[in-house]
């Protein structure tokens, strides 16, 4: 009789565990998807290959500087007439709001190392936001690094008056130093240049961080 009771108790315990596990899987499978407005979230985080840049202080900027905090990276150059100064101004406003919820650094990577010296990067960052990081390197380092972020750039023109065509997206890097999302400009209406709205940027990053 005792053995029968023991079997019954064990059966009830196993049944209860099975129901709990099934409910957990059900909840996971029906988890509400993120409602991202201007970002693409990678199904799996992507490890960045080793790199070594130099920041506006002349200090090494490597994978190690991406650890233990969220990072937002974009590329450009200090002579950029429109896209870069607009991004710098917008990101200054966005960072002030995002830092209320998380520790995030903004990194401007210059893809014009010939003209963007350490002093020039220092002045540029100080003008827009001294809290940002500005970094660069020679093209043999920049090319693979920017490709790993999903960005491209190219010099256009000749001699000293060349321009640099470059991606206008941002890469969101997790505190593990992995690329988790790309924030892309989009055009709200026909004829309007693509842009990244701060309200959508903040909403997307907040959701992604909570997701992780």
Short mmCIF file of C-alpha atoms in Angstrom, two decimals:
data_model
loop_
_atom_site.label_atom_id
_atom_site.label_comp_id
_atom_site.label_asym_id
_atom_site.label_seq_id
_atom_site.Cartn_x
_atom_site.Cartn_y
_atom_site.Cartn_z
CA UNK A 1 0.00 0.00 0.00
CA UNK A 2 2.85 2.36 0.88
CA UNK A 3 4.57 1.55 -2.44
CA UNK A 4 1.38 2.40 -4.33
CA UNK A 5 1.10 5.74 -2.50
CA UNK A 6 4.75 6.49 -3.23
CA UNK A 7 4.22 5.78 -6.94
CA UNK A 8 1.19 8.07 -6.97
CA UNK A 9 3.12 10.91 -5.29
CA UNK A 10 6.02 10.51 -7.71
CA UNK A 11 3.61 10.50 -10.63
CA UNK A 12 1.99 13.74 -9.42
CA UNK A 13 5.40 15.40 -9.03
CA UNK A 14 6.51 14.35 -12.51
CA UNK A 15 3.20 15.49 -14.01
CA UNK A 16 3.53 18.88 -12.29
CA UNK A 17 7.10 19.30 -13.56
CA UNK A 18 5.95 18.40 -17.06
CA UNK A 19 3.18 21.01 -16.99
CA UNK A 20 5.56 23.70 -15.71
CA UNK A 21 8.14 22.89 -18.40
CA UNK A 22 5.50 22.87 -21.11
CA UNK A 23 4.20 26.26 -19.97
CA UNK A 24 7.74 27.66 -20.00
CA UNK A 25 8.31 26.46 -23.57
CA UNK A 26 4.91 27.79 -24.58
CA UNK A 27 5.69 31.18 -23.06
CA UNK A 28 9.06 31.26 -24.81
CA UNK A 29 7.60 30.27 -28.18
CA UNK A 30 4.91 32.96 -27.92
CA UNK A 31 7.20 35.71 -26.67
CA UNK A 32 6.13 38.99 -28.18
CA UNK A 33 8.52 40.07 -30.96
CA UNK A 34 10.31 43.40 -30.68
CA UNK A 35 8.59 46.27 -32.44
CA UNK A 36 11.69 47.86 -33.94
CA UNK A 37 11.19 50.96 -36.06
CA UNK A 38 14.60 51.67 -37.57
CA UNK A 39 16.80 48.73 -36.58
CA UNK A 40 17.66 45.22 -37.70
CA UNK A 41 18.32 42.78 -34.86
CA UNK A 42 20.59 39.89 -35.78
CA UNK A 43 19.16 36.46 -34.90
CA UNK A 44 22.48 35.68 -33.20
CA UNK A 45 25.03 38.17 -31.86
CA UNK A 46 28.14 38.40 -34.05
CA UNK A 47 31.65 38.42 -32.65
CA UNK A 48 33.89 41.20 -33.93
CA UNK A 49 37.37 40.13 -35.09
CA UNK A 50 40.34 41.64 -33.22
CA UNK A 51 41.13 45.24 -34.15
CA UNK A 52 43.35 48.07 -32.93
CA UNK A 53 42.53 51.73 -33.52
CA UNK A 54 43.83 54.90 -31.83
CA UNK A 55 41.49 57.32 -30.06
CA UNK A 56 41.57 61.11 -29.78
CA UNK A 57 43.83 60.80 -26.74
CA UNK A 58 46.37 58.76 -28.66
CA UNK A 59 45.41 55.68 -26.66
CA UNK A 60 44.74 52.21 -28.17
CA UNK A 61 41.10 51.46 -28.86
CA UNK A 62 40.53 47.73 -29.20
CA UNK A 63 37.92 45.06 -28.56
CA UNK A 64 38.66 45.48 -24.87
CA UNK A 65 37.22 49.00 -24.87
CA UNK A 66 33.87 47.57 -26.00
CA UNK A 67 33.51 45.29 -23.00
CA UNK A 68 31.11 45.78 -20.08
CA UNK A 69 29.04 48.56 -21.65
CA UNK A 70 26.79 49.13 -24.62
CA UNK A 71 28.40 50.88 -27.59
CA UNK A 72 27.02 52.69 -30.61
CA UNK A 73 29.50 52.95 -33.49
CA UNK A 74 29.26 54.98 -36.68
CA UNK A 75 31.79 55.97 -39.32
CA UNK A 76 32.53 59.27 -41.04
CA UNK A 77 35.14 62.00 -41.22
CA UNK A 78 35.59 65.47 -39.73
CA UNK A 79 35.31 67.23 -43.10
CA UNK A 80 31.93 65.64 -43.76
CA UNK A 81 29.56 68.47 -44.72
CA UNK A 82 26.23 67.12 -43.50
CA UNK A 83 25.71 63.52 -42.42
CA UNK A 84 28.38 63.44 -39.68
CA UNK A 85 27.63 66.73 -37.91
CA UNK A 86 23.94 65.89 -37.99
CA UNK A 87 24.64 62.46 -36.48
CA UNK A 88 26.91 63.95 -33.81
CA UNK A 89 24.24 66.45 -32.76
CA UNK A 90 21.45 63.87 -32.75
CA UNK A 91 23.48 61.30 -30.84
CA UNK A 92 24.42 63.86 -28.20
CA UNK A 93 20.72 64.38 -27.51
CA UNK A 94 19.98 60.64 -27.66
CA UNK A 95 22.81 59.66 -25.34
CA UNK A 96 21.56 62.03 -22.65
CA UNK A 97 18.27 60.10 -22.56
CA UNK A 98 19.72 56.62 -23.01
CA UNK A 99 22.22 57.08 -20.18
CA UNK A 100 19.29 57.37 -17.79
CA UNK A 101 18.74 53.63 -18.33
CA UNK A 102 22.09 52.13 -19.37
CA UNK A 103 25.81 52.71 -19.63
CA UNK A 104 26.40 53.46 -23.30
CA UNK A 105 29.34 54.96 -25.18
CA UNK A 106 29.20 56.55 -28.62
CA UNK A 107 32.16 55.92 -30.94
CA UNK A 108 32.90 57.96 -34.05
CA UNK A 109 35.34 56.12 -36.33
CA UNK A 110 37.05 58.36 -38.86
CA UNK A 111 37.63 56.70 -42.21
CA UNK A 112 39.82 59.60 -43.35
CA UNK A 113 43.07 58.93 -41.47
CA UNK A 114 45.13 61.03 -43.87
CA UNK A 115 43.45 64.26 -42.77
CA UNK A 116 41.94 63.33 -39.41
CA UNK A 117 44.93 63.55 -37.11
CA UNK A 118 44.72 62.99 -33.37
CA UNK A 119 44.51 66.74 -32.71
CA UNK A 120 41.77 67.18 -35.29
CA UNK A 121 39.75 64.34 -33.82
CA UNK A 122 40.20 65.82 -30.36
CA UNK A 123 38.91 69.23 -31.50
CA UNK A 124 36.02 67.66 -33.38
CA UNK A 125 34.83 65.60 -30.43
CA UNK A 126 35.27 68.47 -27.98
CA UNK A 127 33.12 70.68 -30.19
CA UNK A 128 30.21 68.23 -30.35
CA UNK A 129 30.45 66.02 -27.26
CA UNK A 130 33.62 65.46 -25.18
CA UNK A 131 32.06 62.26 -23.80
CA UNK A 132 32.19 60.58 -27.20
CA UNK A 133 35.13 58.54 -28.45
CA UNK A 134 36.79 59.33 -31.78
CA UNK A 135 39.11 56.72 -33.25
CA UNK A 136 40.90 55.94 -36.47
CA UNK A 137 43.68 53.85 -38.02
CA UNK A 138 45.32 53.22 -41.35
CA UNK A 139 43.13 51.89 -44.14
CA UNK A 140 44.54 48.36 -43.86
CA UNK A 141 43.02 48.28 -40.38
CA UNK A 142 39.91 50.36 -41.07
CA UNK A 143 38.75 48.39 -44.09
CA UNK A 144 38.32 45.00 -42.37
CA UNK A 145 37.03 46.65 -39.19
CA UNK A 146 34.30 48.63 -40.97
CA UNK A 147 33.34 45.57 -43.04
CA UNK A 148 32.93 43.56 -39.84
CA UNK A 149 30.43 46.21 -38.70
CA UNK A 150 28.59 46.02 -42.01
CA UNK A 151 29.80 49.43 -43.21
CA UNK A 152 31.53 50.56 -46.39
CA UNK A 153 33.38 53.71 -47.43
CA UNK A 154 35.23 55.02 -50.48
CA UNK A 155 37.29 58.09 -51.38
CA UNK A 156 35.76 60.20 -54.15
CA UNK A 157 37.73 62.87 -55.98
CA UNK A 158 41.39 63.67 -56.37
CA UNK A 159 44.22 65.38 -54.50
CA UNK A 160 43.36 67.19 -51.24
CA UNK A 161 39.75 68.04 -52.03
CA UNK A 162 38.44 64.48 -52.05
CA UNK A 163 35.24 63.51 -50.26
CA UNK A 164 34.45 60.23 -48.53
CA UNK A 165 31.28 58.30 -49.29
CA UNK A 166 30.35 56.23 -46.26
CA UNK A 167 27.56 54.29 -44.61
CA UNK A 168 25.19 56.31 -42.45
CA UNK A 169 24.01 53.43 -40.24
CA UNK A 170 24.99 52.76 -36.63
CA UNK A 171 26.15 49.46 -35.16
CA UNK A 172 24.94 48.49 -31.70
CA UNK A 173 27.53 46.49 -29.74
CA UNK A 174 26.67 44.54 -26.59
CA UNK A 175 28.69 44.58 -23.34
CA UNK A 176 30.23 41.31 -24.57
CA UNK A 177 31.75 43.16 -27.52
CA UNK A 178 29.38 41.52 -30.02
CA UNK A 179 27.42 43.19 -32.81
CA UNK A 180 23.73 42.71 -32.07
CA UNK A 181 21.93 45.19 -34.31
CA UNK A 182 22.24 47.71 -37.12
CA UNK A 183 20.33 50.99 -36.89
CA UNK A 184 19.50 52.16 -40.42
CA UNK A 185 18.29 55.47 -41.84
CA UNK A 186 14.93 55.34 -43.52
CA UNK A 187 12.86 57.80 -45.51
CA UNK A 188 9.45 58.62 -44.03
CA UNK A 189 8.09 59.85 -47.37
CA UNK A 190 9.12 59.92 -51.01
CA UNK A 191 11.54 62.71 -51.75
CA UNK A 192 12.72 63.03 -48.14
CA UNK A 193 16.33 61.92 -47.50
CA UNK A 194 16.70 58.85 -45.25
CA UNK A 195 17.37 59.63 -41.62
CA UNK A 196 17.44 58.06 -38.18
CA UNK A 197 14.93 59.68 -35.87
CA UNK A 198 16.04 59.96 -32.26
CA UNK A 199 12.66 58.85 -30.95
CA UNK A 200 12.88 55.63 -32.97
CA UNK A 201 16.55 55.14 -32.11
CA UNK A 202 15.86 55.43 -28.38
CA UNK A 203 12.80 53.17 -28.58
CA UNK A 204 14.70 50.48 -30.50
CA UNK A 205 17.79 50.49 -28.28
CA UNK A 206 15.66 50.39 -25.13
CA UNK A 207 13.82 47.32 -26.43
CA UNK A 208 16.98 45.57 -27.60
CA UNK A 209 18.78 46.12 -24.29
CA UNK A 210 15.76 44.80 -22.38
CA UNK A 211 15.69 41.79 -24.75
CA UNK A 212 19.26 40.94 -23.80
#
